[in-house]
Coordinates of C-alpha atoms in Angstrom, one line a residue:
X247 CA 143.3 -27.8 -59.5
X248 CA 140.0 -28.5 -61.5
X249 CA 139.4 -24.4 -61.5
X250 CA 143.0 -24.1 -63.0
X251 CA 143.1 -26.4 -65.0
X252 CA 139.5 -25.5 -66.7
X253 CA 140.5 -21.7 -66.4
X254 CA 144.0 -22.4 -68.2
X255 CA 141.8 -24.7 -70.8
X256 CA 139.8 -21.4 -71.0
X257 CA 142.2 -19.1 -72.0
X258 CA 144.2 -21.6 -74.3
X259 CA 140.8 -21.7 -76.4
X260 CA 140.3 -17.8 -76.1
X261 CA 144.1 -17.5 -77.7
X262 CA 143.0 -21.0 -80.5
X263 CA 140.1 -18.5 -81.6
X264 CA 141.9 -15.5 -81.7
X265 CA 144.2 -16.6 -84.0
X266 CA 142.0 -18.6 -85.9
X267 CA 139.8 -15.5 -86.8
X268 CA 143.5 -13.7 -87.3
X269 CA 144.2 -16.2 -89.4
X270 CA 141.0 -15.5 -91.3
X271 CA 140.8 -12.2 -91.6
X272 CA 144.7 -12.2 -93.4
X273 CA 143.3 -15.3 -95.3
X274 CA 140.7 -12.9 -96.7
X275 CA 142.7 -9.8 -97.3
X276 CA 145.1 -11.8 -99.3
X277 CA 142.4 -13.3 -101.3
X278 CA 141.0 -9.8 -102.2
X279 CA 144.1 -8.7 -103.1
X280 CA 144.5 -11.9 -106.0
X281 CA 141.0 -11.2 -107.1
X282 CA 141.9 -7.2 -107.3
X283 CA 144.9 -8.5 -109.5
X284 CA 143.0 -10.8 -111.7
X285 CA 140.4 -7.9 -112.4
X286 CA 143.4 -5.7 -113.0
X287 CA 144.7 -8.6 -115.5
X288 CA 141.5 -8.9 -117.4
X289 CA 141.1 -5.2 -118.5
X290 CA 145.0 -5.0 -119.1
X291 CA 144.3 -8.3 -122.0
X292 CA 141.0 -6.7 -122.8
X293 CA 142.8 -3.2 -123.4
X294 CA 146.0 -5.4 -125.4
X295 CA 144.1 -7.2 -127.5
X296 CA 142.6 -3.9 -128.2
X297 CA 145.6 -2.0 -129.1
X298 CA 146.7 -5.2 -131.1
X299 CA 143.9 -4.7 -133.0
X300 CA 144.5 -1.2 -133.9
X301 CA 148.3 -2.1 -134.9
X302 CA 146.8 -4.6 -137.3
X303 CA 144.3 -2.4 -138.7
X304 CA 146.9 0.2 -139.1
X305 CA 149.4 -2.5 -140.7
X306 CA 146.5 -3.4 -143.0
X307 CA 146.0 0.3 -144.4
X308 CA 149.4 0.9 -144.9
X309 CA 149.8 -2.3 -147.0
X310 CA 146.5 -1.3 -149.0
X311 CA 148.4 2.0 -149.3
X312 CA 151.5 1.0 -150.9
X313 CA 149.7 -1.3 -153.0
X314 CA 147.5 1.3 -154.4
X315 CA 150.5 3.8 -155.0
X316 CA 152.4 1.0 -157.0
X317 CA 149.3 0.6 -159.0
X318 CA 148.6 4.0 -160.0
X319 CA 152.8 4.2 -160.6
X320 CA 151.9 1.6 -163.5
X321 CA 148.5 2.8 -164.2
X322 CA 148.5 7.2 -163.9
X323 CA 145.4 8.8 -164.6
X324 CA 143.1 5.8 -162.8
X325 CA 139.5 6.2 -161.9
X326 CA 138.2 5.7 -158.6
X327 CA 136.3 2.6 -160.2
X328 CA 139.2 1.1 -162.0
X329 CA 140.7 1.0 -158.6
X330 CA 138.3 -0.1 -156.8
X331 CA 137.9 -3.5 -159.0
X332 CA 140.9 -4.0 -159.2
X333 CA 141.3 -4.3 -155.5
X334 CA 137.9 -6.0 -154.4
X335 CA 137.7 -3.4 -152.1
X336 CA 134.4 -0.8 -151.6
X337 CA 134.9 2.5 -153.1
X338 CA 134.4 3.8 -149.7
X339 CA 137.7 2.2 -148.3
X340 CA 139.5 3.1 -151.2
X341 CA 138.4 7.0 -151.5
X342 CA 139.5 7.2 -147.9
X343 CA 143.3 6.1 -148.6
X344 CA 143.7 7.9 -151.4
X345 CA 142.5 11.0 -149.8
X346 CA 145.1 10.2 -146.7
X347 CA 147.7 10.1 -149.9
X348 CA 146.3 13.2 -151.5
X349 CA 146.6 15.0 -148.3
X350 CA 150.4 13.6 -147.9
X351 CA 150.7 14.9 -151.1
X352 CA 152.1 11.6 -152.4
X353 CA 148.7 11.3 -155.2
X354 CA 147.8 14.1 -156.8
X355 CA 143.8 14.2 -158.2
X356 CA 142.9 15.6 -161.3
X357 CA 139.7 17.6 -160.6
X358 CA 138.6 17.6 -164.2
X359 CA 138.3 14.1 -164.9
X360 CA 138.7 12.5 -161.3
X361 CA 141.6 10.3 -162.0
X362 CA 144.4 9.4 -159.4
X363 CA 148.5 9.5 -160.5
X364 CA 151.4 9.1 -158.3
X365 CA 152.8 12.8 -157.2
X366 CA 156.6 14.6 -158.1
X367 CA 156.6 14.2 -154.5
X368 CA 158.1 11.0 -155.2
X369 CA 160.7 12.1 -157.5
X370 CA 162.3 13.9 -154.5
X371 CA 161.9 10.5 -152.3
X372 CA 163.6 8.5 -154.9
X373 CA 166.7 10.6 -155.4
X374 CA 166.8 10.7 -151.3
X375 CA 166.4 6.9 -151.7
X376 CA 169.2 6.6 -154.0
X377 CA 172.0 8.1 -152.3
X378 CA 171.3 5.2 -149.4
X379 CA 170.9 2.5 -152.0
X380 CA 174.7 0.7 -152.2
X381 CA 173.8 -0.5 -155.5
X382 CA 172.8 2.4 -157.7
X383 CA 175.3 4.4 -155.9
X384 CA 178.1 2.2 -156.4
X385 CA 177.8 2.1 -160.5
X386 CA 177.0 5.7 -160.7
X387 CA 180.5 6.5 -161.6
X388 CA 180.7 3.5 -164.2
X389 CA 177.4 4.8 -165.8
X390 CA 178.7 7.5 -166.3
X391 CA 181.8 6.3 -167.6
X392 CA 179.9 4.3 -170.8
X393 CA 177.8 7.9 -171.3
X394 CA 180.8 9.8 -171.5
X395 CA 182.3 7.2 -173.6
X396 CA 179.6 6.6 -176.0
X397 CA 176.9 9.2 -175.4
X398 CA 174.1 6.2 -175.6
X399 CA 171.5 5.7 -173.0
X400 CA 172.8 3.4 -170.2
X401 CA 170.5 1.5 -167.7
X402 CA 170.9 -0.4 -164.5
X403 CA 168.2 -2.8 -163.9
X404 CA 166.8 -5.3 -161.1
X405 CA 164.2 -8.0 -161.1
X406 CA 161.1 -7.5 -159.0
X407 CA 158.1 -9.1 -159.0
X408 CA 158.8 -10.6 -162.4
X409 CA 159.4 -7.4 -164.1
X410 CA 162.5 -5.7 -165.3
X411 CA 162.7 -2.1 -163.3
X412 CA 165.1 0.5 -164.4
X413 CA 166.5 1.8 -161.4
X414 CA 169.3 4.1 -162.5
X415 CA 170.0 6.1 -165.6
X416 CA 172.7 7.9 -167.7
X417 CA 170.7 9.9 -170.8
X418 CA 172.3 10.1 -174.4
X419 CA 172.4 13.9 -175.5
X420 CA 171.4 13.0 -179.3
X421 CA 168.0 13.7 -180.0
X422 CA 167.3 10.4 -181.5
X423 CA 167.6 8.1 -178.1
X424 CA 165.7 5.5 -176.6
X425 CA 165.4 5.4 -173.1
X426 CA 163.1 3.8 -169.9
X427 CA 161.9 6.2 -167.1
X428 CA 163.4 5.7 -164.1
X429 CA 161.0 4.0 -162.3
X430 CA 159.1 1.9 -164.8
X431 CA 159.0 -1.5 -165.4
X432 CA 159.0 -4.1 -168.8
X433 CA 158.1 -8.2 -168.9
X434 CA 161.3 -10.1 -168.4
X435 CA 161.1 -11.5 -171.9
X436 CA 160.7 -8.0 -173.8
X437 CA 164.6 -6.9 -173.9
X438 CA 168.2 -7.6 -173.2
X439 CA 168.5 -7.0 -169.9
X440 CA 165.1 -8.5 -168.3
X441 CA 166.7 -12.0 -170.3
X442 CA 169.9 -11.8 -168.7
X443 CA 167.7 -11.7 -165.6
X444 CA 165.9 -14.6 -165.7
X445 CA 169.0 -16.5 -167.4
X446 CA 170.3 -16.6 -164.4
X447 CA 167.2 -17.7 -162.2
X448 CA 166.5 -21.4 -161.3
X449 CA 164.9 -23.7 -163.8
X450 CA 161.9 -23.4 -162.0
X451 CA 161.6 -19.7 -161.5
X452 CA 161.5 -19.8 -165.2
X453 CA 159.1 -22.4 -165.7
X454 CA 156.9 -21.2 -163.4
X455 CA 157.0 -17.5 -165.6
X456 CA 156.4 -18.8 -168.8
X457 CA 153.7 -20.9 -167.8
X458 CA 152.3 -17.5 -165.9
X459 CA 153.2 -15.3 -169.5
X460 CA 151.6 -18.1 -171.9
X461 CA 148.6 -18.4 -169.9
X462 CA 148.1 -14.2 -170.4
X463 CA 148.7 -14.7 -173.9
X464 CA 149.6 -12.2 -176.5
X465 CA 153.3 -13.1 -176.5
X466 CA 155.7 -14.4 -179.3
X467 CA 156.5 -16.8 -176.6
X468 CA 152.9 -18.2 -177.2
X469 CA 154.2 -19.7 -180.4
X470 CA 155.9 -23.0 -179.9
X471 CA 158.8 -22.8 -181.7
X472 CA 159.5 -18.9 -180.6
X473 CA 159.3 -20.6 -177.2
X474 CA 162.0 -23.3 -177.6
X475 CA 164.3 -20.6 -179.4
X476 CA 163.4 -18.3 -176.3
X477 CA 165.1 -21.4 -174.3
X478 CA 167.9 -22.2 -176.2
X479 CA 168.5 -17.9 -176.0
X480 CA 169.0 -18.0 -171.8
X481 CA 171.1 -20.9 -171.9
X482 CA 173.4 -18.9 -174.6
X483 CA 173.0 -15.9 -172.6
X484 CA 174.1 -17.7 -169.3
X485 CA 176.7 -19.3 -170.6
X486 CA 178.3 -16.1 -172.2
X487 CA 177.6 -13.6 -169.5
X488 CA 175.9 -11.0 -171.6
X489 CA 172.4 -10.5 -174.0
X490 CA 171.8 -9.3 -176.9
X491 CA 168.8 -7.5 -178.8
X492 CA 169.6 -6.1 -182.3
X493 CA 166.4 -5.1 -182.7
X494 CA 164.2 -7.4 -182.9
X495 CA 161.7 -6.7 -180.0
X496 CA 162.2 -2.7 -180.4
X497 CA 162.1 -1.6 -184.0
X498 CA 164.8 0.6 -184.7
X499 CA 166.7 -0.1 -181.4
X500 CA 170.0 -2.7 -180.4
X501 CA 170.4 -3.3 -176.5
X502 CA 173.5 -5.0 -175.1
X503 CA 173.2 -6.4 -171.1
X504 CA 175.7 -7.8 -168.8
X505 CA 175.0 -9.1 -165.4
X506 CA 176.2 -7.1 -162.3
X507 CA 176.7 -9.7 -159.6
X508 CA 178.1 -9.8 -156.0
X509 CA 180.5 -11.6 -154.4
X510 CA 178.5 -14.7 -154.1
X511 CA 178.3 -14.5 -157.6
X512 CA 174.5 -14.3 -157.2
X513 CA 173.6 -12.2 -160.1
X514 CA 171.2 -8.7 -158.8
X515 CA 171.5 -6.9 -161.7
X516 CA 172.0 -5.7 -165.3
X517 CA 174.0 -3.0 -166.8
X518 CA 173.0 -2.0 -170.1
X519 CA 173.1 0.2 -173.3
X520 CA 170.5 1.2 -175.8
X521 CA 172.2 2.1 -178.9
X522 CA 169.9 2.8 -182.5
X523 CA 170.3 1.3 -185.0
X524 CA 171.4 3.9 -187.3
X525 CA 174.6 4.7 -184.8
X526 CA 175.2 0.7 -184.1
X527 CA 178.4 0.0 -186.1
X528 CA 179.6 -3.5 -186.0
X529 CA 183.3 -2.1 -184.3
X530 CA 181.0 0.0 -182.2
X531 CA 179.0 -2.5 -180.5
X532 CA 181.9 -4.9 -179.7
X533 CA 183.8 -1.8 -177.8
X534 CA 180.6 -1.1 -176.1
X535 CA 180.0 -5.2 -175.4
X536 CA 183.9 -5.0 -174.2
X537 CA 183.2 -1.9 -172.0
X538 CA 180.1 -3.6 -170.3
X539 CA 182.0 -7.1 -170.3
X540 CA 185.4 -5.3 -168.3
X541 CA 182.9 -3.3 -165.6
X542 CA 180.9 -6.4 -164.8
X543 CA 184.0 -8.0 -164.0
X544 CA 185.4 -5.5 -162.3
X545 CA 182.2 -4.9 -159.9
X546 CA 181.6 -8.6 -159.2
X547 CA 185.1 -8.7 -157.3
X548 CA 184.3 -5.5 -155.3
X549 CA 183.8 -5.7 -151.6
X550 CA 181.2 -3.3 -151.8
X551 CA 178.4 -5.0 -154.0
X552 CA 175.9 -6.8 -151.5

């Protein structure tokens, strides 16, 4: 029995160790498999933090792109240096965008005194842009309406970036006209319709612009008194749903503005006529303030003004 038994203990610790080192060996297979994966992990976050940073530099030079174009839209004929301080930026950063945009054909250089302007390239963009922007296209048909009815310039205009840009226009045919490029921009304070704008901002949006315009200086608005009157004008102007220039700002020019507003009644833009002086009858100003006073109406109830 003492044989057996020991034998039988034999064998039984034969099988313990043979599935101990079993045991071990799958132990260790598994474990190389979880450090295989962590290696794999680590160069997948090493190679996504490096394509992150790639997206961000590529964010970064399209944002220094578009900045640059809106500057030279405001500023044609800029030198390489102008740009440069205005942007902090090294001159060899910024000659390499605006070559990426010269290439694109979106800037064009002039190779005689090395200045930078916005292309025509973009004339074509905006008129593909405006047939996909509700707005314009929706008082396109009143514009014209107030052309054919008066043959003055009309304008439709939205605030952006504290300015007043003309978006949309329908041209007078007389020679004598006055009239903003499509595209371009005034301060809010200069004319009719950039004061109907801000009339109907927050008393704090338009604290916080006058305090920005006094502190440039230069302004009528820098004069106290000019300043209070300037108050007392956006209160009138809110309060009576249109503006009113005869004058004064552009020698030799009236404008008449009404707000275009949506069905929030949030106002998001104005509709306006330059008339001169010299054509700018008393009866003929009130028909035209009647015609601007009936479309804004009209628009404001319309489903299809955002």
């Amino acid at each position: 029995m003492c044989n057996r038994e020991a034998l039988f203990a034999l064998q039984s610790s034969l099988s313990f160790f043979t599935l101990l080192d079993k045991s071990f060996i799958f132990f260790y297979d598994f474990s190389a498999i979880i450090d295989e994966r962590q290696k794999d992990s680590v160069v997948y976050e090493r190679e996504t933090d490096k394509r992150r940073e790639v997206i961000m530099k590529s964010i970064q030079s399209i944002h220094r792109a578009v900045t640059i174009l809106e500057f030279l839209a405001e500023n044609p004929q800029a030198q390489l240096k102008e740009i440069t301080e205005h942007f902090q930026l090294s001159k060899s950063t910024i000659y390499s965008i605006l070559m990426t945009l010269v290439d694109e054909k979106l800037v064009v250089k002039n190779p005689t005194t090395a200045s930078y302007s916005i292309s025509n390239k973009w004339g074509l963009l905006y008129e593909t842009a405006k047939k996909n922007f509700p707005l314009e296209k929706l008082m396109e048909p009143y514009m014209q309406q107030l052309k054919e009815l008066y043959d003055e310039t009309v304008h439709l205009s939205v605030l952006k970036e504290d300015k007043v840009f003309y978006v949309a226009k329908k041209e007078s045919s007389h020679p004598l006209r006055e009239s903003s490029p499509v595209g371009t921009n005034d301060a809010l304070w200069y004319a009719a319709c950039g004061k109907l704008l801000m009339a109907f901002q927050d008393s704090n949006y338009q604290k916080t612009y006058l305090q920005k315009t006094l502190a440039q200086g230069g302004t009528p608005l820098n004069h106290e008194k000019n300043l209070q009157e300037f108050y007392k004008e956006l209160d009138r102007i809110k309060k009576n749903h249109f503006a009113v220039d005869m004058g004064r700002l552009n020698n030799g020019v009236n404008c008449l503005a009404v707000p275009i507003s949506n069905q929030r009644q949030e106002v998001v833009a104005a509709l306006s006529i330059f008339v001169p002086v010299r054509r700018s009858s008393t009866e003929k100003l009130q028909k035209i303030l009647e015609s601007l006073t009936a479309i804004s109406q009209e628009v404001s109830h319309l489903k299809e003004v955002f």
